[in-house]
Structure formats: C-alpha cells, structure tokens
C-alpha cells in the first residue's frame, strides 16, 4: 500500500555558524538575502543568536551559540559552519513524528507545542544523517518561531539576485548509508526513488561516487544522497567526509528564473564559482539541442547546460562557502527538465578535482592519512 507523504514542503534550513551576525552579512551582500527576524540576547533569548534570512520562498536561519557549553558550539568545533537542521512544513507534527519513530528513526526533539499571544507553533525533530536534524514544523500563526521578533536594524543596500526557492538539498553520507536513508524516506514518508547513479555512470579518472535521489510525490522536495565509491584517489565525497568529520549537507541548489541575471549579480558581489573550460561550449548545441539563452553569455559566465526527456536545465556551482571544503551552492534554472545535470557530471567533477588538487586533497588513496 502506498504511504501518503505527510510533508507539505521544505520550511527552512538552519546553519550553525561561528558568528551569525557576520554570516548574515555574507548571505545578504553576496546572495541577496534579506534579514526578516532575529532572536538573541536583545530579545531575551540567552542560548543562541539567530537571524532569519529570506529571499523568495527560501528561508535560511543562521545561529551562533552564546555560551561555551551548548550544542551549537560543540557542533561547530566538529564540523565547522554548515547546515545543522533541515526543516519540513507538515500539517500534523505528532502524527509525522510517531510514524518516523515506528520506522526506526532516532528521537531528537519530542513533539512540542508553544502557544503564546505572539503565535502558535508545533515542532519535533529526529536525527538525520550525521549530526543533521530533520525537523518538522507546524506554524499556525505568528512570526517564524518562538522568541523571534521582526528584524529592525537598518541594513545596508542589498541587491536582489533572483533566487526564489530551494530546488534540492544534497547529503553526503558514509559508505553503505545511502540505501539506508533512501529506504527510510521511501518507507516512512512515501517518497519515490527518482534517479540512481552508480560508480559506472559517475566516474572520472580519479574519483567516483554513487548517488540516489528521493523526492516527495509532488516533486517539491528533492533530496539526493551521495556516498563514496572506491576510486584511484580520494573522491570529492571522501574529502567532504574528512573535513566535515562525517556526513552532512554537501550542497544546496537554489532556483532562479534567469540564471544569467542571477550569476552576473552573484559574481559582481564576489561569489566564487567553479570554472568551466571554454572547450565545454564547442559542441554544446549538438549535445543539448536548441536553447533560449545565448551560448556566448553562458560561456562567459561558465554556466552548464543539460537536457533530459522533459526539457533542459542550466546550472553552475560555487566554490565551498567555508574554509573547509564542505558546503557549496548550486544555482539552477529549469526549463522542463526534472533531472540534475547528469550530462555535466564529468565536466563538473573534473572541475571539482582541479580544486581538490589545489587544496592538496587528491592524493592516491593509499597515501591518505
Ligand atoms: Fe545539485
């Protein structure tokens, strides 16, 4: 019998960062997010300072610990800045939580109700891959979450960049864990297996990975999960797992309706992207057919193109946004295509490996510590 998916959509991603005030400035100035709400000492909350940033339907929360003994600080020491919580909007927190526990989930936050004059919230969480929490949120009225107040500080001028929703969130897990998580999403939440790539499909000279994509039945929530496959040298997934000290969110794909505009804005604001060799564009039209965008502009910006049976997509990847080679972003514009740019994997992974080599992390496997 087919399970009905109880998730309505992605609600927000929460990042634990060393300095939320400065990280908020980075996402405002480089990616065009607007600060909407705040919770911290000034609002009577003494555990953490959190900024809610918004752009289109995208909601990011940036949180820093305020004490030296709290969870956030411990997580930061282990993983560096990165995504700590993937939050889904649901219509019945209690029911989702019970279902997940019946399917073997590990409890993190039991169903909690907070009703005040400021709002009504229900939430619960389970442990996801690595130290990432999967949180489930029901917001009946009121601002984002308990304790948050509208952000009132003056902000320096910001330029919108056209990003409007989260397209997919990718997790890197340890060897052997991919199928466990894929089956969990399918069995507990009624997700579907959308795509599957093994180390025969995704292979460069040096590294290989395996990837499966699960999505909810409406296609709104897409969660690819990668695990390393044995390669001749340390794969990009191994590098991530080493520097993140375990599994976690590898990249977040943000959707735009005009990737040329978005990428121009991001580059002007200082966002660093992976470079695409000009030879990639030589026979582009022969490979992907007619597209609307001028190829010379795509080549100038390094934007990749791929086509599947339903249409085409344009995509580009940033450099890691942390000192550790862990989290990065993808900017994506879909024209009917529902895939993830498989035709670009080889060119993309070669670009990633050039960067890995610059970091001294593309040693033969036997020589890695
Ligand atoms: Fe992606």
XYZ file of N, CA, C and O and ligand atoms in Angstrom, residues 168 170 224 251 253 315 317 330 340, ligand 1:
37
model
N 16.882 21.592 -4.507
C 17.204 20.334 -3.843
C 18.302 20.537 -2.810
O 19.029 21.534 -2.855
N 21.386 18.312 -0.959
C 22.140 17.067 -1.164
C 22.918 16.690 0.089
O 23.623 17.523 0.662
N 18.781 14.426 -3.019
C 19.814 13.483 -3.465
C 20.721 13.092 -2.297
O 20.973 13.904 -1.404
N 25.557 20.174 -0.740
C 25.209 21.407 -1.440
C 23.723 21.665 -1.445
O 22.914 20.757 -1.248
N 20.834 23.530 -3.781
C 20.575 24.105 -5.099
C 19.459 25.132 -4.971
O 18.374 24.831 -4.459
N 22.842 25.242 -15.030
C 23.312 25.147 -13.650
C 24.756 25.612 -13.538
O 25.515 25.600 -14.513
N 27.971 25.902 -10.193
C 28.291 25.545 -8.811
C 29.294 26.541 -8.230
O 30.251 26.927 -8.896
N 24.563 25.464 -5.518
C 24.314 25.327 -6.955
C 23.239 26.353 -7.296
O 22.313 26.572 -6.520
N 19.177 16.262 -12.865
C 20.124 17.031 -12.048
C 21.407 17.400 -12.783
O 22.386 17.788 -12.176
Fe 22.681 19.524 -7.355
